[in-house]
Amino acid sequence: MPEIVLDRVSRIYGKDVRAVSDLTLEIPDGSFTTLLGPSGCGKTTSLRMIAGLDMPTTGTIRIGDKLVFSRDQGRSLPPAKRGLGLVFQSYALWPHLTVAKNITFGLEVQHIGKTEAARRLEQVATALQIDELLDRYTSELSGGQQQRVAIARVLVMEPSVLLLDEPLSNLDATLRMDMRAELKRLHHDTGATIVYVTHDQLEALTMSTHIALMQGGELQQFAPPLDVYSRPANKFAADFLGNPRINLLEGSIKNGRVRCVGLELALPSGIAKPDNSAVTLGLRAEEIRLHTQPKAGTESARVTAVLPTGSDWYYHVDMNGQTLTVRQNDAPQLQLGSTVHVEAVPDPVKLFSADGLAIALPQNHSEGV
Amino acid sequence: MRNAYNRFRLGLTPQSVLAFVFLIILGYLVIVPLFLMLRETFLIHPLERFQIPGSSVGDLTFAHWERNFLSENAYAFFYRPLLNTLRIALGMSFLALAIGGTLAWLVVRTDLPMKGLISNAAIIPYIMPSWTLALAWITMFKNTRIGGDQGIFTALTGVVTPDWFAYGLFPITICLALHYFPFGFMLIGGALRNIDAQLEESAELLGASRPTILRRIVIPLVLPAIFSTFLLTFSRGLGTFGTPAFLGGPVREFVLSTSLYANLIGQRPGIGYLAAVAMIALGVLVLYMDYKIIGTRRSFVTISGKGARAGLVALGRWRWPIAGLVLGFIFAVIAIPLTALAIDTVMLRPGIYSWDNFTWHYWVGDASLTVGLGTGEPGILRNWQLMSALGNTMKLAVVVALITGILGILVGYAIVRLRGRWVAQALDQMSFFPYLMPSIALGAIFLAMFAVPRGPIPSLHGSFWLLVIVCTVSYLPYAVKAGVSAIRQVGPELEEAAIMVGASWWTRMRRVLIPIQKSTYFSGMLLPFISVTRELSLLILLVTPATQLATTITLRYTDRGWYPYTNGMVLLLVIIVVTSTVVSRRVMGTSIAKGLGG
Ligand SMILES: Nc1ncnc2c1ncn2[C@@H]1O[C@H](COP(=O)(O)OP(=O)(O)OP(=O)(O)O)[C@@H](O)[C@H]1O
Ligand SMILES: [Mg+2]
């Protein structure tokens, strides 16, 4: 199964709409890589360039050991020769064909024999549990069924790379959960390299082996999901991932300690930052503890909202004019308006310098405070 | 250098290749003729050398322009036909719009009964040849003052019709309006249907009365549609030929198109070409107005409402009377003319309407110089000249429908896939341009263009293919419109899904794009088919004895006053056109409104 390498790929529409700029990305062989980012950040464009439906303005793309695109060499391998399959966001099922014909269309076009085609059809239909639907027209299917057909149509071609553009966004919440598990199983069973586009961070965190986080056409971070979560490369990454959103506290460094909005914690060893340099501290909701009694390093705050979700409690607290979101899974039964004492327990410490980039921690660092 | 070549090669997609090929072809067939035609207005033609002293054939001259615009004959040559044209076009557009708009409102917005029947019947006057009504008018109302026989009306009532009623501007305007009102019905009906019901409901909740809602909400919303329908009808009116030829001829009342024809086949081709230039200038002016006035406002017509059409206006006890009136009107517009024509074909001696004058002579009789009109022609069904003309018409209609249909798909594909690029825009506008050219002028241009060999293209004068080319160019706007809307509805992803599995461009067209939108494509072909069968003005200058068509030969019979033959041929054409429209709707789900992009 091949890796996919994008080398300084840009796509400029018209004169100056930079849909993707200078994207360099090595999608590992056999990985489940998610292109994640807000709407309009260039995910679909990137995927379409990999598929060969769109051409980069500059840059090269390689799949395995094949150079599939290079403008300078006048090379653009047709999509069908790239050995990949694409599931469209709208599914793009052909309305004038039955499910079976939709699935076997590609085999026919590629002149694959009738018996072989029938065998493959049966195989994917069984695997995706659509064997009952083969004679229907696609307009007679539910959203989830249409989605399976769209995937079956691609799998039947036995691609080594599978590209999916927000395939779950048209489904309702429960069906979406089921399909997530199913896609993960599919990845496991086929061993194909999967490139998956979504703007849903939960989908990205639960399904992928790698996340490519994009914004404004540029790559922000490329790492396994938990790394992006706990070691965001910049403020945008910290802010985009995580629910509720991360608390960002402005502050500065004084005598080897970080001071932000009244909170104080030790600068992790190995970080050398001059005194008085401005920093931003990122604290996830679960990295804050609330105490009823003051302790060393705590700062007092007032509870402004209590939001139970069943398993957890969310609190909004006002600390020196800044609202923090806090998650607790044991219930200290804090009252609205009561005074609490905030303790920061980041793991690891997420510090950003004034330009928004993360201040790199030495390797193997854990344990903040 | 090598890089540049490589980059160029990557840009060679099917749509860009198609676009460039069509740009060149259309450029040759649409832009070049314009210049040729302009040139003709500065040239001395063979017959003109005697009228303009000291000139020889092929000289450059301003004489035509002077004669046409400044000489003492300018009024007769140009200004009077121009005024007539404008009067007719304006009058008939108003009338057609009033009738069509009222009908549309009744059908879409009220609880009128028998809507299905009314909607279907209301389109028939449009698919009948426009001059059917003109011929019927003559048959009904002609008087003996001009020479010849009395019409049915005079025979029945004894009242002699005055000239202004029987011939000239008045009947021309009425007949054209009765032919074109379905246009307004279809287009305004479409616009009315697209208004979101909630817009009206919210006005109603605020306490607005029905008339207020109609005046303040509905009409402003459909105003752009009304306006563009008006301009569409108006531009058709500028170019129309058959009706003014039949009804204006007897009193020598000319419009630009008939004056063009008379001068071109007569002794003043230069003046004729000037009339064509004037007509095209008017057409461009109309397009410009359309663009200026509506261009920016058009958008909100298409804000389409979903959901049920709430609150039809209740007509109460007027429901059935109005339905009866509407149906009676449509029925009269269709049936009275056809009946009049039919009666005329079975009366042995014209103008005498009694049973002992009944005959099948004009349908199946032998050639005779003594019976009836004594034309020496066999009856219509045994007349090989007429039948071969009818055969030519059918052949032409089928060939043109197929070619325009295919071109419509291809050009539409290129336009949609290249949306936003200048080529797409150029292609779009160029393929629309023939719509503005009055067909008789287009015919004149092609006559000038293909009469002699030019470069690699041989002289096509008198050939069937010349007719095919000119019809194709003329109906391309309809076909392209249908093609664009069909391709746009399919959406690029359905095609891209086929690209992903390696389907070639041809396979994609054949197996994905075309089957999905079958009925739209066939609708796009239906309109050219119908138009060819009744086309007169476009082809009148281009046919030769070998390529006579049902319509053009009809005109020759009219010139000799042999109305039974003319009328019989028109009846045959109406039967063919209406039957094929109905059959293709049943079989392929086509619709005229779809073909108009409505
Ligand atoms: N054909 C086009 N012409 C001009 N601009 C385009 C075109 N296609 C995309 N863009 C622009 O490029 C940018 C990236 O688009 P893209 O479709 O890749 O976004 P996306 O990340 O997939 O967003 P979404 O989550 O909304 O699908 C957007 O700003 C978009 O407006
Ligand atoms: Mg997208």
Tab-separated table of C-alpha atoms in Angstrom, chain B residues 319-590:
chain	number	residue	atom	x	y	z
B	319	ARG	CA	-65.135	29.771	-11.899
B	320	TRP	CA	-66.977	27.977	-14.620
B	321	PRO	CA	-67.919	30.994	-16.734
B	322	ILE	CA	-64.274	32.073	-16.827
B	323	ALA	CA	-63.088	28.581	-17.651
B	324	GLY	CA	-65.652	28.448	-20.425
B	325	LEU	CA	-64.539	31.799	-21.736
B	326	VAL	CA	-60.866	30.844	-21.692
B	327	LEU	CA	-61.435	27.507	-23.358
B	328	GLY	CA	-63.780	29.112	-25.861
B	329	PHE	CA	-61.130	31.665	-26.723
B	330	ILE	CA	-58.358	29.122	-27.174
B	331	PHE	CA	-60.666	26.840	-29.088
B	332	ALA	CA	-61.646	29.698	-31.349
B	333	VAL	CA	-58.031	30.616	-32.010
B	334	ILE	CA	-57.284	27.033	-32.976
B	335	ALA	CA	-60.453	25.695	-34.494
B	336	ILE	CA	-61.941	28.608	-36.413
B	337	PRO	CA	-58.849	29.203	-38.536
B	338	LEU	CA	-58.333	25.508	-39.191
B	339	THR	CA	-61.976	25.047	-40.101
B	340	ALA	CA	-61.886	28.048	-42.378
B	341	LEU	CA	-58.811	26.668	-44.116
B	342	ALA	CA	-60.351	23.232	-44.373
B	343	ILE	CA	-63.581	24.565	-45.853
B	344	ASP	CA	-61.619	26.544	-48.378
B	345	THR	CA	-59.895	23.418	-49.670
B	346	VAL	CA	-63.164	21.680	-50.463
B	347	MET	CA	-64.938	24.504	-52.288
B	348	LEU	CA	-64.639	24.055	-56.013
B	349	ARG	CA	-65.153	27.686	-56.973
B	350	PRO	CA	-63.716	30.040	-54.362
B	351	GLY	CA	-65.994	32.313	-52.401
B	352	ILE	CA	-69.148	30.252	-52.893
B	353	TYR	CA	-70.022	28.419	-49.723
B	354	SER	CA	-72.778	25.929	-50.538
B	355	TRP	CA	-73.073	22.141	-50.668
B	356	ASP	CA	-73.221	21.818	-54.433
B	357	ASN	CA	-69.879	23.558	-54.630
B	358	PHE	CA	-68.267	20.808	-52.479
B	359	THR	CA	-65.337	18.920	-53.998
B	360	TRP	CA	-62.300	16.791	-53.228
B	361	HIS	CA	-60.700	18.127	-56.380
B	362	TYR	CA	-57.991	20.117	-54.628
B	363	TRP	CA	-56.960	17.106	-52.564
B	364	VAL	CA	-57.092	14.200	-54.997
B	365	GLY	CA	-58.255	15.558	-58.344
B	366	ASP	CA	-56.527	15.273	-61.724
B	367	ALA	CA	-54.631	18.102	-63.269
B	368	SER	CA	-57.123	20.188	-65.169
B	369	LEU	CA	-57.224	23.575	-66.817
B	370	THR	CA	-60.986	23.790	-66.705
B	371	VAL	CA	-62.182	22.506	-63.322
B	372	GLY	CA	-62.372	24.995	-60.444
B	373	LEU	CA	-59.463	27.415	-60.517
B	374	GLY	CA	-58.174	25.674	-63.606
B	375	THR	CA	-54.633	25.591	-62.308
B	376	GLY	CA	-53.473	22.614	-64.290
B	377	GLU	CA	-52.146	21.129	-61.048
B	378	PRO	CA	-53.161	17.733	-59.653
B	379	GLY	CA	-54.728	17.615	-56.168
B	380	ILE	CA	-52.398	18.108	-53.206
B	381	LEU	CA	-52.044	14.459	-52.286
B	382	ARG	CA	-51.251	13.478	-55.885
B	383	ASN	CA	-49.068	16.460	-56.634
B	384	TRP	CA	-45.477	15.256	-56.646
B	385	GLN	CA	-44.124	18.791	-56.407
B	386	LEU	CA	-46.015	19.478	-53.226
B	387	MET	CA	-45.353	16.052	-51.783
B	388	SER	CA	-41.651	16.196	-52.485
B	389	ALA	CA	-41.580	19.640	-50.882
B	390	LEU	CA	-43.270	18.146	-47.846
B	391	GLY	CA	-40.733	15.315	-47.912
B	392	ASN	CA	-37.901	17.856	-48.044
B	393	THR	CA	-39.384	19.671	-45.085
B	394	MET	CA	-39.552	16.499	-43.013
B	395	LYS	CA	-36.039	15.482	-43.967
B	396	LEU	CA	-34.739	18.927	-43.093
B	397	ALA	CA	-36.626	19.014	-39.801
B	398	VAL	CA	-35.250	15.664	-38.658
B	399	VAL	CA	-31.678	16.388	-39.715
B	400	VAL	CA	-31.689	19.836	-38.134
B	401	ALA	CA	-33.271	18.585	-34.913
B	402	LEU	CA	-30.600	15.908	-34.561
B	403	ILE	CA	-27.702	18.210	-35.349
B	404	THR	CA	-28.853	21.061	-33.131
B	405	GLY	CA	-29.638	18.569	-30.375
B	406	ILE	CA	-26.118	17.177	-30.444
B	407	LEU	CA	-24.528	20.603	-30.779
B	408	GLY	CA	-26.650	21.832	-27.886
B	409	ILE	CA	-25.295	19.108	-25.642
B	410	LEU	CA	-21.695	19.673	-26.661
B	411	VAL	CA	-21.745	23.458	-26.519
B	412	GLY	CA	-23.760	23.352	-23.296
B	413	TYR	CA	-21.198	20.974	-21.840
B	414	ALA	CA	-18.305	23.239	-22.753
B	415	ILE	CA	-20.088	26.300	-21.382
B	416	VAL	CA	-21.008	24.707	-18.068
B	417	ARG	CA	-17.668	23.018	-17.467
B	418	LEU	CA	-15.700	26.159	-18.272
B	419	ARG	CA	-17.984	28.479	-16.328
B	420	GLY	CA	-16.207	31.610	-15.248
B	421	ARG	CA	-13.679	31.589	-18.073
B	422	TRP	CA	-13.836	33.985	-20.975
B	423	VAL	CA	-14.229	31.175	-23.532
B	424	ALA	CA	-17.415	30.027	-21.860
B	425	GLN	CA	-18.800	33.516	-21.938
B	426	ALA	CA	-17.829	34.072	-25.533
B	427	LEU	CA	-19.397	30.780	-26.538
B	428	ASP	CA	-22.533	31.516	-24.595
B	429	GLN	CA	-23.013	34.895	-26.194
B	430	MET	CA	-22.122	33.795	-29.679
B	431	SER	CA	-24.547	30.920	-29.625
B	432	PHE	CA	-27.258	33.301	-28.440
B	433	PHE	CA	-26.580	35.872	-31.107
B	434	PRO	CA	-28.554	34.204	-33.920
B	435	TYR	CA	-31.612	34.615	-31.739
B	436	LEU	CA	-31.398	38.346	-32.285
B	437	MET	CA	-30.924	38.181	-35.985
B	438	PRO	CA	-34.208	38.416	-37.791
B	439	SER	CA	-34.410	35.164	-39.674
B	440	ILE	CA	-34.947	36.757	-43.032
B	441	ALA	CA	-31.767	38.771	-42.486
B	442	LEU	CA	-29.915	35.642	-41.463
B	443	GLY	CA	-31.104	34.017	-44.666
B	444	ALA	CA	-29.887	37.016	-46.635
B	445	ILE	CA	-26.468	36.832	-44.992
B	446	PHE	CA	-26.062	33.182	-45.744
B	447	LEU	CA	-27.113	33.790	-49.297
B	448	ALA	CA	-24.342	36.349	-49.606
B	449	MET	CA	-21.882	34.133	-47.824
B	450	PHE	CA	-22.330	30.811	-49.560
B	451	ALA	CA	-23.383	31.909	-53.024
B	452	VAL	CA	-19.767	31.712	-54.162
B	453	PRO	CA	-16.910	29.465	-53.065
B	454	ARG	CA	-14.861	30.972	-50.274
B	455	GLY	CA	-11.497	29.474	-49.449
B	456	PRO	CA	-11.905	25.769	-48.787
B	457	ILE	CA	-15.686	26.018	-48.639
B	458	PRO	CA	-17.444	25.355	-51.939
B	459	SER	CA	-20.495	27.269	-53.095
B	460	LEU	CA	-23.445	25.751	-51.331
B	461	HIS	CA	-26.025	27.694	-53.258
B	462	GLY	CA	-29.049	25.536	-53.945
B	463	SER	CA	-27.890	22.634	-51.799
B	464	PHE	CA	-29.804	20.918	-49.038
B	465	TRP	CA	-26.846	21.373	-46.690
B	466	LEU	CA	-27.031	25.118	-46.923
B	467	LEU	CA	-30.553	24.880	-45.524
B	468	VAL	CA	-29.291	22.575	-42.794
B	469	ILE	CA	-26.516	24.972	-41.826
B	470	VAL	CA	-28.692	28.056	-41.724
B	471	CYS	CA	-31.403	26.295	-39.699
B	472	THR	CA	-28.822	24.906	-37.306
B	473	VAL	CA	-27.339	28.331	-36.688
B	474	SER	CA	-30.759	29.868	-36.313
B	475	TYR	CA	-32.057	27.375	-33.740
B	476	LEU	CA	-28.786	26.926	-31.897
B	477	PRO	CA	-29.869	29.325	-29.131
B	478	TYR	CA	-32.740	27.019	-28.143
B	479	ALA	CA	-30.587	23.918	-28.273
B	480	VAL	CA	-27.748	25.483	-26.316
B	481	LYS	CA	-30.168	26.741	-23.692
B	482	ALA	CA	-31.570	23.247	-23.256
B	483	GLY	CA	-28.065	21.762	-23.226
B	484	VAL	CA	-26.781	24.200	-20.616
B	485	SER	CA	-29.691	23.654	-18.281
B	486	ALA	CA	-29.481	19.882	-18.680
B	487	ILE	CA	-25.757	19.678	-17.986
B	488	ARG	CA	-26.007	22.100	-15.108
B	489	GLN	CA	-28.663	19.976	-13.469
B	490	VAL	CA	-26.485	16.896	-13.600
B	491	GLY	CA	-23.706	18.409	-11.546
B	492	PRO	CA	-20.015	17.733	-12.072
B	493	GLU	CA	-19.664	15.012	-9.454
B	494	LEU	CA	-21.722	12.470	-11.357
B	495	GLU	CA	-19.299	12.851	-14.207
B	496	GLU	CA	-16.249	12.872	-11.959
B	497	ALA	CA	-17.377	9.608	-10.390
B	498	ALA	CA	-17.164	8.115	-13.864
B	499	ILE	CA	-13.758	9.724	-14.472
B	500	MET	CA	-12.520	8.044	-11.310
B	501	VAL	CA	-13.178	4.595	-12.729
B	502	GLY	CA	-11.543	5.455	-16.016
B	503	ALA	CA	-14.534	6.111	-18.275
B	504	SER	CA	-13.485	8.011	-21.389
B	505	TRP	CA	-15.133	11.311	-22.258
B	506	TRP	CA	-17.273	9.621	-24.867
B	507	THR	CA	-18.389	6.902	-22.444
B	508	ARG	CA	-19.256	9.539	-19.883
B	509	MET	CA	-21.429	11.441	-22.332
B	510	ARG	CA	-23.088	8.307	-23.660
B	511	ARG	CA	-23.648	6.406	-20.441
B	512	VAL	CA	-23.968	9.078	-17.769
B	513	LEU	CA	-24.662	12.637	-18.896
B	514	ILE	CA	-27.070	12.018	-21.743
B	515	PRO	CA	-29.250	9.268	-20.246
B	516	ILE	CA	-29.827	11.203	-17.039
B	517	GLN	CA	-31.284	14.199	-18.854
B	518	LYS	CA	-32.887	12.460	-21.814
B	519	SER	CA	-36.129	14.354	-21.767
B	520	THR	CA	-34.478	17.751	-21.588
B	521	TYR	CA	-32.360	16.967	-24.610
B	522	PHE	CA	-35.312	15.745	-26.584
B	523	SER	CA	-37.185	18.900	-25.620
B	524	GLY	CA	-34.236	20.833	-26.978
B	525	MET	CA	-34.642	18.966	-30.266
B	526	LEU	CA	-38.402	19.303	-30.431
B	527	LEU	CA	-38.398	23.046	-30.807
B	528	PRO	CA	-36.027	23.102	-33.791
B	529	PHE	CA	-38.058	20.288	-35.338
B	530	ILE	CA	-41.290	22.237	-35.056
B	531	SER	CA	-39.638	25.448	-36.153
B	532	VAL	CA	-38.204	23.930	-39.301
B	533	THR	CA	-41.510	22.500	-40.421
B	534	ARG	CA	-43.050	25.947	-40.369
B	535	GLU	CA	-40.000	28.017	-41.244
B	536	LEU	CA	-40.557	30.446	-44.040
B	537	SER	CA	-38.627	33.642	-43.580
B	538	LEU	CA	-35.266	32.017	-42.889
B	539	LEU	CA	-35.350	29.834	-45.968
B	540	ILE	CA	-37.343	31.790	-48.487
B	541	LEU	CA	-34.204	33.343	-49.992
B	542	LEU	CA	-32.210	30.135	-49.974
B	543	VAL	CA	-34.428	27.518	-51.548
B	544	THR	CA	-34.155	26.643	-55.202
B	545	PRO	CA	-36.552	24.505	-57.243
B	546	ALA	CA	-34.596	21.429	-56.216
B	547	THR	CA	-34.878	22.150	-52.528
B	548	GLN	CA	-38.416	23.530	-52.329
B	549	LEU	CA	-40.002	23.127	-48.930
B	550	ALA	CA	-43.631	22.814	-47.968
B	551	THR	CA	-43.682	26.352	-46.670
B	552	THR	CA	-41.835	28.077	-49.463
B	553	ILE	CA	-43.782	26.366	-52.204
B	554	THR	CA	-46.936	27.420	-50.407
B	555	LEU	CA	-45.947	31.021	-50.848
B	556	ARG	CA	-45.617	30.524	-54.589
B	557	TYR	CA	-49.141	29.127	-54.772
B	558	THR	CA	-50.417	32.067	-52.772
B	559	ASP	CA	-48.795	34.474	-55.202
B	560	ARG	CA	-50.933	32.989	-57.938
B	561	GLY	CA	-54.056	33.116	-55.797
B	562	TRP	CA	-54.340	29.330	-55.582
B	563	TYR	CA	-55.434	29.381	-51.980
B	564	PRO	CA	-56.964	25.884	-51.754
B	565	TYR	CA	-53.520	24.368	-52.313
B	566	THR	CA	-51.856	26.702	-49.859
B	567	ASN	CA	-54.451	26.078	-47.213
B	568	GLY	CA	-54.365	22.327	-47.696
B	569	MET	CA	-50.588	22.295	-47.258
B	570	VAL	CA	-50.854	24.358	-44.103
B	571	LEU	CA	-53.390	21.921	-42.708
B	572	LEU	CA	-51.032	19.034	-43.427
B	573	LEU	CA	-48.205	20.849	-41.658
B	574	VAL	CA	-50.349	21.622	-38.631
B	575	ILE	CA	-51.380	17.979	-38.389
B	576	ILE	CA	-47.760	16.839	-38.606
B	577	VAL	CA	-46.481	19.330	-36.053
B	578	VAL	CA	-49.219	18.813	-33.497
B	579	THR	CA	-49.032	15.040	-33.815
B	580	SER	CA	-45.289	14.941	-33.406
B	581	THR	CA	-45.454	17.250	-30.386
B	582	VAL	CA	-48.034	15.062	-28.694
B	583	VAL	CA	-46.285	11.816	-29.585
B	584	SER	CA	-42.895	12.995	-28.402
B	585	ARG	CA	-44.422	14.148	-25.148
B	586	ARG	CA	-45.988	10.755	-24.609
B	587	VAL	CA	-42.950	8.762	-25.642
B	588	MET	CA	-40.058	10.846	-24.393
B	589	GLY	CA	-41.543	13.236	-21.883
B	590	THR	CA	-40.542	16.308	-23.837
